[in-house]
PDB file of C-alpha atoms in Angstrom:
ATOM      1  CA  UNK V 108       0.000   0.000   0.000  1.00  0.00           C
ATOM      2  CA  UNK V 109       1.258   3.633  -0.708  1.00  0.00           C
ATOM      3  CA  UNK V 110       0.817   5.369   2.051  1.00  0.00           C
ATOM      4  CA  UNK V 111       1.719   9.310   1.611  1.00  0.00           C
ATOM      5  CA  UNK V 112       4.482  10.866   4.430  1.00  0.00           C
ATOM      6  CA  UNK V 113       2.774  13.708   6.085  1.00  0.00           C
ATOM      7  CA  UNK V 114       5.574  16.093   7.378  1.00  0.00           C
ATOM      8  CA  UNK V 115       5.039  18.716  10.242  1.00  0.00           C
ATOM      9  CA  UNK V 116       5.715  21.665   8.226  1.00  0.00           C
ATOM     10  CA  UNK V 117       2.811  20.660   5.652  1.00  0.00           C
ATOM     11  CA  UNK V 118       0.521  20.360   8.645  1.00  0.00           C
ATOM     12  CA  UNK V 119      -0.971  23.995  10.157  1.00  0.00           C
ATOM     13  CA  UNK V 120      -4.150  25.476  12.073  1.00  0.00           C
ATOM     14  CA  UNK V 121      -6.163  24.798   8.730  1.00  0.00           C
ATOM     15  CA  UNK V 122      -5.206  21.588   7.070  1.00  0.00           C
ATOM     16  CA  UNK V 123      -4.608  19.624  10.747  1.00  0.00           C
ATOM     17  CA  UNK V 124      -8.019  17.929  10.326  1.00  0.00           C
ATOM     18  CA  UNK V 125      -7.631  16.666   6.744  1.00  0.00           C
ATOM     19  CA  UNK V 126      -4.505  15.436   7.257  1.00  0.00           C
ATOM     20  CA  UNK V 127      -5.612  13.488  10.208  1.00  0.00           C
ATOM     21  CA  UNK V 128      -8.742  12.586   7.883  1.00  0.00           C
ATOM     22  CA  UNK V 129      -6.515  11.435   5.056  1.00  0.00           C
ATOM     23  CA  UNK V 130      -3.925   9.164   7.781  1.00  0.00           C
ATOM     24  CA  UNK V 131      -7.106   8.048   8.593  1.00  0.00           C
ATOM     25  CA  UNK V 132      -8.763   6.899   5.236  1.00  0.00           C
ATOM     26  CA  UNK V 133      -5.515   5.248   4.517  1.00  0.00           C
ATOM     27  CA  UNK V 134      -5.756   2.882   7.564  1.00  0.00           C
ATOM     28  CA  UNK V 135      -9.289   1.748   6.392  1.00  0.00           C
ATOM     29  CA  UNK V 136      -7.949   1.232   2.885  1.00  0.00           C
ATOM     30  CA  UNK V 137      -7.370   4.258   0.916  1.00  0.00           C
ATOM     31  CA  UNK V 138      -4.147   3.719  -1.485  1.00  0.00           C
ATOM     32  CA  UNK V 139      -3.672   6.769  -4.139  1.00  0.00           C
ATOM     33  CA  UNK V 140      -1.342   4.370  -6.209  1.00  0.00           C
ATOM     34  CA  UNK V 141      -5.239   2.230  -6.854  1.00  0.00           C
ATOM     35  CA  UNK V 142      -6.564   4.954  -8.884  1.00  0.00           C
ATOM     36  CA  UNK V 143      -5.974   6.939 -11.766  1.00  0.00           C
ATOM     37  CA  UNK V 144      -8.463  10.509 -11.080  1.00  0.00           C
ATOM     38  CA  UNK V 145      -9.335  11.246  -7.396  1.00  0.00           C
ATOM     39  CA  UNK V 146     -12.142  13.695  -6.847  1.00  0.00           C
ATOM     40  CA  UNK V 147     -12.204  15.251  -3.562  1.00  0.00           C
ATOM     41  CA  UNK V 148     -15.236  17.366  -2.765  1.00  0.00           C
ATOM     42  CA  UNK V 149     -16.402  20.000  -0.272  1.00  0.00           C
ATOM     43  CA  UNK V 150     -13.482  21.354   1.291  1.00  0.00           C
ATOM     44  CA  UNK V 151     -11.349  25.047   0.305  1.00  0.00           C
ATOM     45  CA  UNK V 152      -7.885  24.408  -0.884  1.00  0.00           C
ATOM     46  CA  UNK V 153      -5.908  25.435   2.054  1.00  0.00           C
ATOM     47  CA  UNK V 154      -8.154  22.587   4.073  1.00  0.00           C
ATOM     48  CA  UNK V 155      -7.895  20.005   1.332  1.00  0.00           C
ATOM     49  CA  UNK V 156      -6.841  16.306   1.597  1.00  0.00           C
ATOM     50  CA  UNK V 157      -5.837  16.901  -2.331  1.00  0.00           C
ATOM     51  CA  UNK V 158      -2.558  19.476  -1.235  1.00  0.00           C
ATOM     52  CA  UNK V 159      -0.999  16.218   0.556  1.00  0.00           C
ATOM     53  CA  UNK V 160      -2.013  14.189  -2.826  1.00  0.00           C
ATOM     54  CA  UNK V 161      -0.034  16.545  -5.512  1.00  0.00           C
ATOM     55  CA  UNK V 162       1.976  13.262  -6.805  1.00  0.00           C
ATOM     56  CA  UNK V 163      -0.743  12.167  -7.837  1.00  0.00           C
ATOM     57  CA  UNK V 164      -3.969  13.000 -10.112  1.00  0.00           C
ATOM     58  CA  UNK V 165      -6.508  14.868  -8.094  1.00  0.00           C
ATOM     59  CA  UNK V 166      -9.031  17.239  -8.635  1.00  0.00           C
ATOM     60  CA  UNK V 167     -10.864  19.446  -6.029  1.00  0.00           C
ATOM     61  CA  UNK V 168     -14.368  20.673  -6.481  1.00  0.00           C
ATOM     62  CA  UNK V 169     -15.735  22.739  -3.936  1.00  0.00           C
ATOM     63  CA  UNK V 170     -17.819  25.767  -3.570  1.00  0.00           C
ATOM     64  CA  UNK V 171     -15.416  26.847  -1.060  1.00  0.00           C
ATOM     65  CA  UNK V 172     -12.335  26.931  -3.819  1.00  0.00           C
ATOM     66  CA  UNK V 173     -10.639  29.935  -4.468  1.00  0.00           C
ATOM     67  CA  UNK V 174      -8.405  30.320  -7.604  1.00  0.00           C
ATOM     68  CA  UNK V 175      -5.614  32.032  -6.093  1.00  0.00           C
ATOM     69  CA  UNK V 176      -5.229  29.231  -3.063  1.00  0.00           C
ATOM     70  CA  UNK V 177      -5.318  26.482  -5.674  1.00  0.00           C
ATOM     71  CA  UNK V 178      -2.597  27.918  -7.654  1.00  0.00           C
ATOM     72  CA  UNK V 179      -0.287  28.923  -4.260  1.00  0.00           C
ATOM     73  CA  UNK V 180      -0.826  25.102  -3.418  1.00  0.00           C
ATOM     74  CA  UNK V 181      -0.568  23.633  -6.942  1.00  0.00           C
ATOM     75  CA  UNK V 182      -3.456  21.570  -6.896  1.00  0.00           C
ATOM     76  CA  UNK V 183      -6.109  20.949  -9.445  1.00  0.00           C
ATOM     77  CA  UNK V 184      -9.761  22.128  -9.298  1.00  0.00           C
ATOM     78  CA  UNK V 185     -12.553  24.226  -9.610  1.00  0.00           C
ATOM     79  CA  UNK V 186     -15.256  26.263  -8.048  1.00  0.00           C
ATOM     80  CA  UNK V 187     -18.151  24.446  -8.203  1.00  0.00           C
ATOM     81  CA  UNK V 188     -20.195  20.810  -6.879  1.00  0.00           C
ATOM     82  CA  UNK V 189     -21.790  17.763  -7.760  1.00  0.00           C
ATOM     83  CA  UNK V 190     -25.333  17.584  -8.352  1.00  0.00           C
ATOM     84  CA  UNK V 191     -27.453  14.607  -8.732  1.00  0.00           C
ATOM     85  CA  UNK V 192     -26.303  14.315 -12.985  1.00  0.00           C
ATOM     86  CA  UNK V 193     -22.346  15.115 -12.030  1.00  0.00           C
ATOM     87  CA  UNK V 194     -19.826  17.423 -11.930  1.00  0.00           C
ATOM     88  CA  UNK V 195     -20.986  21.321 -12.684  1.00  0.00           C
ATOM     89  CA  UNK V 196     -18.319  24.056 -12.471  1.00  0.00           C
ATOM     90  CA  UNK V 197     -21.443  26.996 -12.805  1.00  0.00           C
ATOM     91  CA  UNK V 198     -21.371  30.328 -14.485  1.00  0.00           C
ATOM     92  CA  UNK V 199     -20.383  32.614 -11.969  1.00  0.00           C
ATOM     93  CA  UNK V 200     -18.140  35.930 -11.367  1.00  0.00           C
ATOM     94  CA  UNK V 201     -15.854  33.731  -9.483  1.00  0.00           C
ATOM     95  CA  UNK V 202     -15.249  31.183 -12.713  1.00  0.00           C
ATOM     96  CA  UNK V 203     -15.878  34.050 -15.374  1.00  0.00           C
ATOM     97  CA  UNK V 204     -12.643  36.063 -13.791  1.00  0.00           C
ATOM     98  CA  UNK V 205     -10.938  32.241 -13.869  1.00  0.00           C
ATOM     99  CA  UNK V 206     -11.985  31.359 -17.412  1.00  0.00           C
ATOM    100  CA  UNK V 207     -14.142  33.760 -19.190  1.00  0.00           C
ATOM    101  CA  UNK V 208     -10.625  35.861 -20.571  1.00  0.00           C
ATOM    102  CA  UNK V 209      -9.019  32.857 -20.902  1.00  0.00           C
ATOM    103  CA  UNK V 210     -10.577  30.270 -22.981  1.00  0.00           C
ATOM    104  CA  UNK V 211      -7.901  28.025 -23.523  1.00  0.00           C
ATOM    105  CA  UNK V 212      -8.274  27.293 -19.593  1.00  0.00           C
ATOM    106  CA  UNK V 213     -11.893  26.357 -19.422  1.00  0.00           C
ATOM    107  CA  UNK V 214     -14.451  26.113 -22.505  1.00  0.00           C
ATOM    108  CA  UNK V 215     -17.875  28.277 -21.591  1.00  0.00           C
ATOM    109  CA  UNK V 216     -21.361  26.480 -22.190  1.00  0.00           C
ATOM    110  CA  UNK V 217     -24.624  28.147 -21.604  1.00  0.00           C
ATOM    111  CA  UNK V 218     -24.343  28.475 -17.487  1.00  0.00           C
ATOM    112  CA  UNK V 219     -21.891  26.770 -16.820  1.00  0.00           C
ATOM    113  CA  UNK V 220     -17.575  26.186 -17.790  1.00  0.00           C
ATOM    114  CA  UNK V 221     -16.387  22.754 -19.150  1.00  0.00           C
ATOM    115  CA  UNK V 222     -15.042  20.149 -16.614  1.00  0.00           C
ATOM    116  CA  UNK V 223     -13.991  16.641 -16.294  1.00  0.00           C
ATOM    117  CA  UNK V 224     -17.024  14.756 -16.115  1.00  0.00           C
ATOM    118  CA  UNK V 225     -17.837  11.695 -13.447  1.00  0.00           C
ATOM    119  CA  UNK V 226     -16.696   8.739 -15.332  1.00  0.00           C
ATOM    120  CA  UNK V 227     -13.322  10.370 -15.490  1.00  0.00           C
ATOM    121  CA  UNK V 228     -12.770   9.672 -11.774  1.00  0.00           C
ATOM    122  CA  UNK V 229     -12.419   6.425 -10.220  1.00  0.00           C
ATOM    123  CA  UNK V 230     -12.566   7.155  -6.478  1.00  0.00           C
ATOM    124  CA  UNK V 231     -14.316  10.096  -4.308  1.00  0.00           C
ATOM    125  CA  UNK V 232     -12.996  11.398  -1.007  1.00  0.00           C
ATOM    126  CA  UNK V 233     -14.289  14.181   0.989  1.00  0.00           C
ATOM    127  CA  UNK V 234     -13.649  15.537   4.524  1.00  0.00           C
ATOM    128  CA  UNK V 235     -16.899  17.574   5.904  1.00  0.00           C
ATOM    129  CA  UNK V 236     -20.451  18.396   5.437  1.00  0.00           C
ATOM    130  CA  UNK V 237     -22.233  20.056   2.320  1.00  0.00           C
ATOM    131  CA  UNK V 238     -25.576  20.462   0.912  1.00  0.00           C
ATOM    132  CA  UNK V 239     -24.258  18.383  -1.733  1.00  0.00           C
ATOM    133  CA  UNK V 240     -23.070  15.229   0.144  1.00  0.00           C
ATOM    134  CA  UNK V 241     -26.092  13.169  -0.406  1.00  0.00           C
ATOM    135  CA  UNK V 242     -25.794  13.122  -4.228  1.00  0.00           C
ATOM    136  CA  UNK V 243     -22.385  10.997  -3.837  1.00  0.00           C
ATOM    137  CA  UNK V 244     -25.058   8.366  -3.795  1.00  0.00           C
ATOM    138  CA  UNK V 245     -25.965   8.332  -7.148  1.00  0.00           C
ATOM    139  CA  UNK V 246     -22.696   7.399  -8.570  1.00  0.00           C
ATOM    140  CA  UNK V 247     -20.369   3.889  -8.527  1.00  0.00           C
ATOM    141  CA  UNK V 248     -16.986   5.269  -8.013  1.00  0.00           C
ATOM    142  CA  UNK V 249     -15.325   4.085  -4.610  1.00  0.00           C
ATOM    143  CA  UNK V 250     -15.916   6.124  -1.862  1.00  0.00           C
ATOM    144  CA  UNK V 251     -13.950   7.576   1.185  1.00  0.00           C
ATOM    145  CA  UNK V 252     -16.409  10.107   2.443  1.00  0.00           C
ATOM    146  CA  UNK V 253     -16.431  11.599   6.184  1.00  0.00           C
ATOM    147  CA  UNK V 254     -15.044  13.904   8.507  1.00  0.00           C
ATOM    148  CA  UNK V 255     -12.593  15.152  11.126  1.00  0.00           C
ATOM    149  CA  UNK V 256     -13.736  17.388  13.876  1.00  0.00           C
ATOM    150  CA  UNK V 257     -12.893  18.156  17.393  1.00  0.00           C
ATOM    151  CA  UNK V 258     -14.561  15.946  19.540  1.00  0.00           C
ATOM    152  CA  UNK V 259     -16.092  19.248  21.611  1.00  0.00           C
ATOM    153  CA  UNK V 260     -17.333  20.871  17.899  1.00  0.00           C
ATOM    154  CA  UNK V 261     -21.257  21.518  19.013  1.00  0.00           C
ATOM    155  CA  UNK V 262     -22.382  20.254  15.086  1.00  0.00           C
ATOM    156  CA  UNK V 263     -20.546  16.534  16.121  1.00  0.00           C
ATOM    157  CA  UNK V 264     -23.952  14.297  16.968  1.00  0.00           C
ATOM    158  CA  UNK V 265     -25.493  16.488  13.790  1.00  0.00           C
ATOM    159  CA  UNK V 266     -22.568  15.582  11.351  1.00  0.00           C
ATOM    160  CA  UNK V 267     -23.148  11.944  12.529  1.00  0.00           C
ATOM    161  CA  UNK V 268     -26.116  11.700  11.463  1.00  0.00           C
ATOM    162  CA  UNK V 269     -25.955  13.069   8.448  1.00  0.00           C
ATOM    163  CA  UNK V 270     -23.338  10.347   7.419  1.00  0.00           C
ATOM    164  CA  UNK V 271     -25.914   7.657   9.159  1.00  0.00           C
ATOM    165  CA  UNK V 272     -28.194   8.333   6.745  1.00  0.00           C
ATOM    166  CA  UNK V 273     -25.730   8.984   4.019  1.00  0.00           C
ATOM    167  CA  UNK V 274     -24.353   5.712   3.825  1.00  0.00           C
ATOM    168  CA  UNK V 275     -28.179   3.998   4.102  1.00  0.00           C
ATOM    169  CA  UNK V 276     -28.543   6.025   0.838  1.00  0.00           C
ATOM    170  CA  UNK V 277     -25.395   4.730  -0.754  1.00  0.00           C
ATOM    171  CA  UNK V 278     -26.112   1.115   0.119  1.00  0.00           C
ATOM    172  CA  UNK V 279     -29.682   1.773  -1.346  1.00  0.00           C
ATOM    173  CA  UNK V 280     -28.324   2.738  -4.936  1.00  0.00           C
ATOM    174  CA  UNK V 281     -24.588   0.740  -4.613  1.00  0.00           C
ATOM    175  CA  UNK V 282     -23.850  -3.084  -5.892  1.00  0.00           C
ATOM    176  CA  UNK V 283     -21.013  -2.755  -3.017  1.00  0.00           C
ATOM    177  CA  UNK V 284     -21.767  -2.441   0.640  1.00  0.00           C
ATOM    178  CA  UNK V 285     -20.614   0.301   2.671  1.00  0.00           C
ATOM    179  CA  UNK V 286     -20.349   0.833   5.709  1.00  0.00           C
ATOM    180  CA  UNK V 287     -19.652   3.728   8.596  1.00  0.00           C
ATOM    181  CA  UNK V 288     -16.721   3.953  11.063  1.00  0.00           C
ATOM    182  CA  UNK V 289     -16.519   6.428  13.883  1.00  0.00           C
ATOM    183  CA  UNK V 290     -13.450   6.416  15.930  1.00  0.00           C
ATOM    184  CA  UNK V 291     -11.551   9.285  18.242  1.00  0.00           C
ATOM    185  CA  UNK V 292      -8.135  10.356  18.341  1.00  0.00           C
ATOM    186  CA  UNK V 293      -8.604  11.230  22.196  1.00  0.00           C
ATOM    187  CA  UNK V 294      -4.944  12.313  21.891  1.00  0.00           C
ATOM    188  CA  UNK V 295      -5.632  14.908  19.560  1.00  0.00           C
ATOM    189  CA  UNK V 296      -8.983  15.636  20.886  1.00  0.00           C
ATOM    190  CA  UNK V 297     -11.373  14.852  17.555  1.00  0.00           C
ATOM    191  CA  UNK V 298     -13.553  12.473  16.087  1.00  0.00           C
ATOM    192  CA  UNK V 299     -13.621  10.888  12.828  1.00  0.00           C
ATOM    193  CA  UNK V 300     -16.225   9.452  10.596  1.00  0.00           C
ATOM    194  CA  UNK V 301     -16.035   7.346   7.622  1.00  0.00           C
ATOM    195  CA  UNK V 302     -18.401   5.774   4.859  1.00  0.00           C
ATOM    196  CA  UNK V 303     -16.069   3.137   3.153  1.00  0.00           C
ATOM    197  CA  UNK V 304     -16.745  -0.062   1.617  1.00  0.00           C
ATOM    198  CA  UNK V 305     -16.920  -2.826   3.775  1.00  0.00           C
ATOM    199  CA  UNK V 306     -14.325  -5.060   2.261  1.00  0.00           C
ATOM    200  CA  UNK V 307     -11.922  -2.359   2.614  1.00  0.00           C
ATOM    201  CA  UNK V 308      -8.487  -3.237   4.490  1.00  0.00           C
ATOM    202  CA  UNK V 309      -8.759  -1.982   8.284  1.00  0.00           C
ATOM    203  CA  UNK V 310      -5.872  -1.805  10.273  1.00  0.00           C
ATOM    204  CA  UNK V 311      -6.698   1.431  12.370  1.00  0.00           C
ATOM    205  CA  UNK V 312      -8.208  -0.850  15.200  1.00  0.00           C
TER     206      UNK V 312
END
């Protein structure tokens, strides 16, 4: 398994949770050297599990995504989110300063900027809550979908739940089962959450 170093200086005030979440994914499976496209979701650059993943192809799609963090961090991406047909990266003022005066960097269809599409990825990961989460249901790609939050964070029994009935809603559209982990890091003070399939390799325990 390729498991990616995590060095102190990567790790600051913003990033400390996905890098925890990503350390974490890894011990219930998660190998970057499996997959060819990963598609994180949800979370802004500078709190991204894709900055630790820049060997390898990633792609972040968040409405949180700002241009000018992606391209300090060197990651792929683009503001926008998955709805319940795919990818969209809409027409807005944030992606028409990105692309609109630059075509060769994103082609412009009515509403909404070219992308890669879903069957370009072969795995989703994504550490937090959106609006959005609940469409990760509707497509086959393996998932790796959760969070990391400290374990005093007033939203924690609320997040919970959410991925309780998240990964009922996977299992009632996926050929594969999943199934949902939640573990603390009392030594670090948070707690982690984690839809993942069930034959995936477990060796956090």
């Amino acid at each position: 398994m390729g498991k990616i170093s995590i060095y102190k200086n990567q790790v600051n005030e913003s990033n400390i949770n996905s890098a925890l979440f990503l350390q974490y994914i890894q011990t219930y499976g998660f190998d970057p050297d499996n997959y060819l496209y990963i598609l994180e979701l949800f979370q802004s650059a500078k709190e991204s599990i894709s900055q630790f993943l820049k060997p390898y192809r990633q792609y972040l799609l968040s409405r949180k995504v700002k241009y000018d963090e992606l391209e300090q961090l060197g990651i792929d991406g683009a503001y926008g989110y998955i709805n319940e047909d795919g990818i969209l990266v809409p027409k807005t003022h944030f992606n028409d300063d990105q692309f609109l005066y630059t075509p060769t960097k994103r082609l412009y269809t009515p509403h909404s900027y070219s992308c890669p599409t879903m069957d370009d990825f072969d795995v989703i990961i994504a550490n937090g809550i959106s609006p959005y989460m609940n469409n990760t249901a509707n497509f086959s790609q393996d998932k790796y979908l959760g969070f990391c939050m400290d374990d005093t964070d007033k939203n924690l029994d609320i997040s919970v739940k959410r991925y309780e009935k998240l990964v009922d809603l996977i299992n009632k559209k996926s050929r594969d089962e999943y199934v949902l982990e939640h573990d603390r890091i009392s030594s670090e003070g948070k707690e982690l959450c984690l839809i993942r399939k069930s034959s995936s390799f477990n060796t956090f325990k």
